[in-house]
mmCIF file of C-alpha atoms in Angstrom:
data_model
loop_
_atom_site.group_PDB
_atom_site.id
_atom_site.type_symbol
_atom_site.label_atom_id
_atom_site.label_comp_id
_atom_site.label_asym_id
_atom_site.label_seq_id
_atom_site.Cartn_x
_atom_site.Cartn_y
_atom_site.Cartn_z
ATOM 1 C CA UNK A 296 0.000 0.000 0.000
ATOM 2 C CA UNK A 297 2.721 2.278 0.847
ATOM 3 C CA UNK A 298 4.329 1.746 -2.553
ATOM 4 C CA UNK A 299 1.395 2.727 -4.554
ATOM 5 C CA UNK A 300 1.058 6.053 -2.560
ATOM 6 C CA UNK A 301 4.826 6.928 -3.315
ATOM 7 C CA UNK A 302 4.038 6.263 -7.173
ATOM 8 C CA UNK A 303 4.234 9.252 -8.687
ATOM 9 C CA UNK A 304 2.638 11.203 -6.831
ATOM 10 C CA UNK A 305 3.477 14.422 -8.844
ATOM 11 C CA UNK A 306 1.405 13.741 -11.127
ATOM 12 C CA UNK A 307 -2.214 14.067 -10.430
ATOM 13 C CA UNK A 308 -3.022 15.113 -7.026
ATOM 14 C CA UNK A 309 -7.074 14.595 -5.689
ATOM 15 C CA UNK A 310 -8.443 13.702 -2.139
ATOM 16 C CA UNK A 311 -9.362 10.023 -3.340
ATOM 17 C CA UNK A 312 -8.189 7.425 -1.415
ATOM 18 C CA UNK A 313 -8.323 3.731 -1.658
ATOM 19 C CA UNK A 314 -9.554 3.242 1.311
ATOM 20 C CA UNK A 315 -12.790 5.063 0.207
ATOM 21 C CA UNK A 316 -13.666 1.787 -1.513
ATOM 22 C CA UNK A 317 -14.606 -0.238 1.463
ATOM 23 C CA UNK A 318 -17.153 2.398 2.391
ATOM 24 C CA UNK A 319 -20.694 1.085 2.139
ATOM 25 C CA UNK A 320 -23.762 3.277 0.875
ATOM 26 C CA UNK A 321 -27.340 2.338 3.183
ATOM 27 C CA UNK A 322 -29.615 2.282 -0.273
ATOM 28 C CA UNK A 323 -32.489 2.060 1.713
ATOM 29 C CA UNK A 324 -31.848 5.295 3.915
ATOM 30 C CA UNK A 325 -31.336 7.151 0.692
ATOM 31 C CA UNK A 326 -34.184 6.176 -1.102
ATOM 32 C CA UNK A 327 -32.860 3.755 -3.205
ATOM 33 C CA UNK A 328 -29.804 3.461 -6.033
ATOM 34 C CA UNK A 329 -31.824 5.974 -8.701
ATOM 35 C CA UNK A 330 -32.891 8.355 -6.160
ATOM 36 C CA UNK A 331 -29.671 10.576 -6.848
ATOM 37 C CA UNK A 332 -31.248 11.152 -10.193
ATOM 38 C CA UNK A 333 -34.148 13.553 -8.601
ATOM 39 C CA UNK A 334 -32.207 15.265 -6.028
ATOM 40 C CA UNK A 335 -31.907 18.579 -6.124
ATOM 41 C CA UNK A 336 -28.442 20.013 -6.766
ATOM 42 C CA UNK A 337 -26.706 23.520 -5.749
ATOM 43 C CA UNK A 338 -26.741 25.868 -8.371
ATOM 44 C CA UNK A 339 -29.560 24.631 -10.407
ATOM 45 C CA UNK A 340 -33.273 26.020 -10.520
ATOM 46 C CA UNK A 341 -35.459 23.299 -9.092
ATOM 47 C CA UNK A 342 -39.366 25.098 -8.920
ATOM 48 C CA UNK A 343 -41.136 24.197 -6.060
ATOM 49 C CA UNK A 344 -45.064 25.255 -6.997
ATOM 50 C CA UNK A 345 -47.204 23.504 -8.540
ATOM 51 C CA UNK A 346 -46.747 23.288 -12.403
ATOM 52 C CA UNK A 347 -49.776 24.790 -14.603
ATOM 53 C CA UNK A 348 -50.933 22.767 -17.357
ATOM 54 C CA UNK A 349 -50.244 24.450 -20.716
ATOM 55 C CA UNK A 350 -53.804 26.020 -22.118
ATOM 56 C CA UNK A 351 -52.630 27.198 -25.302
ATOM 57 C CA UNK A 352 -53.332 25.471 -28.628
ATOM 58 C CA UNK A 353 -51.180 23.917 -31.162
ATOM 59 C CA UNK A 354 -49.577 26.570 -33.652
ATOM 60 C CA UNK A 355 -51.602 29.460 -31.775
ATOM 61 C CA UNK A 356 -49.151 30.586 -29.110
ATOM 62 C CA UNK A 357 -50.722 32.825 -26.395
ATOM 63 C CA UNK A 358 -50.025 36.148 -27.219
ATOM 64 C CA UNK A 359 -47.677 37.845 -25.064
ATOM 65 C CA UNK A 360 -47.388 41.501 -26.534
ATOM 66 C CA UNK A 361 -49.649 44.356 -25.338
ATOM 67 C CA UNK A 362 -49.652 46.997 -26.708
ATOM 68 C CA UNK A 363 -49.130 50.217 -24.394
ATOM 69 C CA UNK A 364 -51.742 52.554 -26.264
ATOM 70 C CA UNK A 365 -55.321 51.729 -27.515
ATOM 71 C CA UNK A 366 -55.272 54.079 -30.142
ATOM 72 C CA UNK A 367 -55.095 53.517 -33.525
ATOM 73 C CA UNK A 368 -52.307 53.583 -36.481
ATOM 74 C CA UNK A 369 -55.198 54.455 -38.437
ATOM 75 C CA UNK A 370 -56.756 58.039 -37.554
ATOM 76 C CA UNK A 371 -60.290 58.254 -37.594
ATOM 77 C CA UNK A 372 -60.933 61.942 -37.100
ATOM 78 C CA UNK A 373 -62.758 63.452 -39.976
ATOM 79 C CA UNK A 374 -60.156 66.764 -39.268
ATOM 80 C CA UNK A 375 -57.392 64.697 -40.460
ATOM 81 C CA UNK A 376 -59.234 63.750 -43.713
ATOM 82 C CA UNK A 377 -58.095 65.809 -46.747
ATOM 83 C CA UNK A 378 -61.176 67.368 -48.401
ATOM 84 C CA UNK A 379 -62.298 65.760 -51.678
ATOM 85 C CA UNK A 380 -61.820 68.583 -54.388
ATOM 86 C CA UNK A 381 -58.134 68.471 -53.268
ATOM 87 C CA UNK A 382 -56.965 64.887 -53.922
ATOM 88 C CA UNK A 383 -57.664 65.111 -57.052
ATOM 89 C CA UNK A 384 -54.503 64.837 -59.336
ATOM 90 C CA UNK A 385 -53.587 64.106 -62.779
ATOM 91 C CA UNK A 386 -54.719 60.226 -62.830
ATOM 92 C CA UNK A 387 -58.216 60.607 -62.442
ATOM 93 C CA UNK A 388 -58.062 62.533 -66.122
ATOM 94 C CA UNK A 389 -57.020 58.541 -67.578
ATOM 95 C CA UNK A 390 -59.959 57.308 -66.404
ATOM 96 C CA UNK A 391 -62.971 57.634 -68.097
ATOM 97 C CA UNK A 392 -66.215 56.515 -66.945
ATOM 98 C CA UNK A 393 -69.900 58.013 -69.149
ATOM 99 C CA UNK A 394 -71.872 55.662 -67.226
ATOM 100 C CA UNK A 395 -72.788 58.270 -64.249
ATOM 101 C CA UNK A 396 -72.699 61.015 -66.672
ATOM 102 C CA UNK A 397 -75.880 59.517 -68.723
ATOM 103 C CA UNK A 398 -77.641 58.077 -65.994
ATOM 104 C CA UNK A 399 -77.370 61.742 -64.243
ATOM 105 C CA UNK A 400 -78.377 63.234 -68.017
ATOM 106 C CA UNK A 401 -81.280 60.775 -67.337
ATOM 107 C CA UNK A 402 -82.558 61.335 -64.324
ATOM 108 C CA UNK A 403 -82.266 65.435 -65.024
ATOM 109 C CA UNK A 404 -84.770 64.984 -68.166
ATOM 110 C CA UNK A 405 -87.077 62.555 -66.019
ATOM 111 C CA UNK A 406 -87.539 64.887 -63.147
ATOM 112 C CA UNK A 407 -88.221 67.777 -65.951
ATOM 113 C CA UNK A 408 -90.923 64.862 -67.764
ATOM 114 C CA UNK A 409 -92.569 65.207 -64.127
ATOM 115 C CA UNK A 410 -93.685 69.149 -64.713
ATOM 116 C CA UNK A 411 -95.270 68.700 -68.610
ATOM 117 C CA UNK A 412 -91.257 69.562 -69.776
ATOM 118 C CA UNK A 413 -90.161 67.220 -72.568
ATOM 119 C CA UNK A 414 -86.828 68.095 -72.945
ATOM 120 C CA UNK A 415 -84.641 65.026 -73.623
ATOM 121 C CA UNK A 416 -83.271 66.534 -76.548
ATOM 122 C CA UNK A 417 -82.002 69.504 -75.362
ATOM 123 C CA UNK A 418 -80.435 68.040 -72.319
ATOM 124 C CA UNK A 419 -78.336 65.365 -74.569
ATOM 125 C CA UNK A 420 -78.158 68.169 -77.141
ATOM 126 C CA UNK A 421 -76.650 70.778 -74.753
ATOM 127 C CA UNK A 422 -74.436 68.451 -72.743
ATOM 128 C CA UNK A 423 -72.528 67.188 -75.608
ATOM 129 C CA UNK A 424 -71.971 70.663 -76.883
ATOM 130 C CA UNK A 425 -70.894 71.905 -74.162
ATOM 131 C CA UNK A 426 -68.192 69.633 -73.413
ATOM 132 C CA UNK A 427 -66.955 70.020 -76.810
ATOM 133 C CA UNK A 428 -66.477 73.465 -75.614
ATOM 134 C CA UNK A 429 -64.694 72.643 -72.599
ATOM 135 C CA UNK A 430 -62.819 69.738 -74.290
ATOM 136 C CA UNK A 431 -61.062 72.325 -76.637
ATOM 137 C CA UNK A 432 -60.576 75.370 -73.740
ATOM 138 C CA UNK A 433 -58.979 72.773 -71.783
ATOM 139 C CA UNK A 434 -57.141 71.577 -74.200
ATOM 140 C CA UNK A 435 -55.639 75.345 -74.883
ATOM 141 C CA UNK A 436 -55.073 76.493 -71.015
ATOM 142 C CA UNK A 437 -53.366 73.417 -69.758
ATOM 143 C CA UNK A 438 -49.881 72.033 -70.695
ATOM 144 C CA UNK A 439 -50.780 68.048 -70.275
ATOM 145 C CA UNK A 440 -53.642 68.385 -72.048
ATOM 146 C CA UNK A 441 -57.442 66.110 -71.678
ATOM 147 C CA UNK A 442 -59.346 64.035 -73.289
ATOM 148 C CA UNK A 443 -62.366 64.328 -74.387
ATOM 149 C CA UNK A 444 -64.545 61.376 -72.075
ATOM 150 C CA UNK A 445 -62.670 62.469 -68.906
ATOM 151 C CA UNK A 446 -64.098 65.943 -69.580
ATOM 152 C CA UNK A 447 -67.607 64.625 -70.363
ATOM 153 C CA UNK A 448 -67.355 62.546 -66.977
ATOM 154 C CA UNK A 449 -65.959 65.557 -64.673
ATOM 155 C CA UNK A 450 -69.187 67.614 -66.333
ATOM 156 C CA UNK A 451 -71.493 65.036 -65.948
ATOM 157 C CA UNK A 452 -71.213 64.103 -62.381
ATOM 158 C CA UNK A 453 -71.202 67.638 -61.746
ATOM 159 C CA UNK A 454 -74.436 67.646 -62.654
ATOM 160 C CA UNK A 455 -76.146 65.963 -59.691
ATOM 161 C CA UNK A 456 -76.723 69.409 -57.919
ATOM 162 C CA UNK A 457 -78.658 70.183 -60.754
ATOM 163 C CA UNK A 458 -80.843 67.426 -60.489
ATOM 164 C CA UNK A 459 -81.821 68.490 -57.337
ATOM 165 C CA UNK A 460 -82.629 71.879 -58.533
ATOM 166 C CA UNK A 461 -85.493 70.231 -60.894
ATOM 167 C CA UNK A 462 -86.264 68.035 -58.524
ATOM 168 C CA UNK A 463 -87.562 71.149 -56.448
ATOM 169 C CA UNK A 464 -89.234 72.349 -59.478
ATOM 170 C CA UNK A 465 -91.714 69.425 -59.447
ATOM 171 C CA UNK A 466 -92.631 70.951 -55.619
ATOM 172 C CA UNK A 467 -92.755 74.368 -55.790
ATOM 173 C CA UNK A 468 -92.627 77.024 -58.811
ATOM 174 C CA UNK A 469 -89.449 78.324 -59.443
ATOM 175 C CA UNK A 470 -90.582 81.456 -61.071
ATOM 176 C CA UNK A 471 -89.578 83.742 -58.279
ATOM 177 C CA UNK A 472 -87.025 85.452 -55.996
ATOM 178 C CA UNK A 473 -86.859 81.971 -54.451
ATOM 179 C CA UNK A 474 -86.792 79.875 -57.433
ATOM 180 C CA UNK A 475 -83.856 82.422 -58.689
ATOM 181 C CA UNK A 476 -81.691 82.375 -55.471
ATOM 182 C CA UNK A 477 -81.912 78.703 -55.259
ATOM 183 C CA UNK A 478 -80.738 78.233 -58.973
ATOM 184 C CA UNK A 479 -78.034 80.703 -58.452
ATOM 185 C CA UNK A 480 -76.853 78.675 -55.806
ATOM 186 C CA UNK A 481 -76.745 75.825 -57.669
ATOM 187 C CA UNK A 482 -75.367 76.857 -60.383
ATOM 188 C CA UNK A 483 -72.215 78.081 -58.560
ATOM 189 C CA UNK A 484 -71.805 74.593 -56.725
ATOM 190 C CA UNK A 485 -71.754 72.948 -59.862
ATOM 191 C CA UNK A 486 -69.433 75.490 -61.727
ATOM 192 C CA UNK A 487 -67.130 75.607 -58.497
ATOM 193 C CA UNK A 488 -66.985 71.251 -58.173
ATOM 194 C CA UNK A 489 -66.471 70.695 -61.669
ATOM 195 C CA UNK A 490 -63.550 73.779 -62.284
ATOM 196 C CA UNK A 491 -61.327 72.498 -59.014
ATOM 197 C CA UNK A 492 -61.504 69.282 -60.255
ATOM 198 C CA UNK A 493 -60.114 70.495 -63.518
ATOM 199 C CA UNK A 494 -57.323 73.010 -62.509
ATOM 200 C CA UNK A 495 -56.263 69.990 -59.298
ATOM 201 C CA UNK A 496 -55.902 67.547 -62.133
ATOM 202 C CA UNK A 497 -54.402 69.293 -64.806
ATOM 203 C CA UNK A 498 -52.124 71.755 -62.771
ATOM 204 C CA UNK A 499 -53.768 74.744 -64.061
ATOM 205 C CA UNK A 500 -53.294 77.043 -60.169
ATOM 206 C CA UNK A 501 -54.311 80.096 -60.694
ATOM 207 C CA UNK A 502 -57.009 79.347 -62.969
ATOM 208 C CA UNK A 503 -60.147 78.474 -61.608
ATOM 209 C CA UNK A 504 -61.923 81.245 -62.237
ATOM 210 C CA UNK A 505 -60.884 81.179 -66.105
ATOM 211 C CA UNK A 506 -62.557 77.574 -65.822
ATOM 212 C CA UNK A 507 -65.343 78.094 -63.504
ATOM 213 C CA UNK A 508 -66.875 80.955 -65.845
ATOM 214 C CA UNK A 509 -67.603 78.693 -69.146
ATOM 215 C CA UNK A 510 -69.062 76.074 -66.407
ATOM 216 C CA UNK A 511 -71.177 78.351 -64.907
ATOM 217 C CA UNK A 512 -72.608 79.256 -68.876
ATOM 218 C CA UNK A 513 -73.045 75.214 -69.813
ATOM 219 C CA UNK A 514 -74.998 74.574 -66.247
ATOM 220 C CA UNK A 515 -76.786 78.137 -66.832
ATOM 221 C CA UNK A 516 -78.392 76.543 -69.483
ATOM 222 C CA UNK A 517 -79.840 73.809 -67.457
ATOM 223 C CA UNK A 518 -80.544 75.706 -64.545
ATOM 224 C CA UNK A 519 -82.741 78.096 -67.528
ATOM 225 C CA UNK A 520 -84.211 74.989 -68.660
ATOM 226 C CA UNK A 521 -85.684 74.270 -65.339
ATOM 227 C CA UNK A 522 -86.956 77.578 -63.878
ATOM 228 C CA UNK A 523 -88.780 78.432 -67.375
#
């Protein structure tokens, strides 16, 4: 024994000794030979509540973000809102759309039908006329230029106010400082709608007024047509 301890002993030193292997281990005091395997150790997180079941879902994890204000990316104040006459730009002059514009042509010589007026014609007659006019002022003022549908469907949806104005002819008369106020007033919503659409589309600032004036004559006519 005392030869093996003098064998090299420069060479690995520990604290085991030989002797340590006659030392029996009481298996039953301990819990058995595999109850080292669930001891807790020092320096290791062992929890000591009770464990929660898991009550998520397959491939739907619980979601852990909140976020720390309710309010929205998204505003929904109509303050924020830019008004409609000034989005327009220069792409809504490549569409073209005379759908509206007829049905609106329509529903203007209907509501005249309704007071003894039969003026179909006239209203066709007029409209078409009149944005031949505009289709060639247009086409002078402005440096991009317009065709000739996209200025037929500005008109023609412009015409809606002027719908209404016949539609209060089939009420009351019209013939009177009433009846003239009213059409006045209509007349310079259309005029007004139909010329910002024009000079926000075509970049014509500075203009309106040159615009608004030969759509104020064209929805004079109609406004003429349903006071007389």
């Amino acid at each position: 024994m005392a030869e093996f301890n003098n064998f090299n002993t420069d060479f690995f030193q520990s604290s085991y000794s030989i002797d340590d292997q006659g030392q029996s281990y009481d298996y039953s005091a301990a819990g058995g030979p595999y109850q080292n395997r669930h001891t807790p150790q020092a320096g290791y997180f062992h929890p000591t509540g009770p464990q929660q079941p898991y009550t998520g879902q397959i491939y739907q994890p619980t979601p852990t973000f909140t976020p720390s204000s309710s309010q929205s990316v998204y505003s929904n104040s109509f303050e924020d809102e830019a008004p409609l006459l000034e989005v327009a730009d220069g792409t809504i002059m490549n569409e073209t759309d005379l759908a509206g514009p007829m049905v609106f042509c329509l529903a203007f010589g209907a509501t005249l039908l309704l007071v003894g007026k039969i003026q179909f014609g006239y209203v066709y007659g007029i409209s078409a006329i009149g944005c031949l006019g505009m289709y060639c002022l247009l086409n002078l003022m402005s440096m991009t230029g317009v065709s000739f549908g996209c200025v037929a469907s500005v008109l023609g949806y412009c015409l809606l106010p002027m719908i209404v104005l016949s539609s209060f002819a089939v009420i009351f008369s019209l013939q009177g400082m009433l009846g003239i106020i009213i059409a006045a007033v209509i007349i310079g919503w259309c005029s007004l709608s139909a010329s910002k659409i024009f000079i926000s589309a075509l970049a014509m600032e500075g203009q309106q007024l040159l615009v608004a004036y030969p759509c104020a004559l064209l929805y004079g006519v109609f406004a003429l047509i349903s006071v007389f």
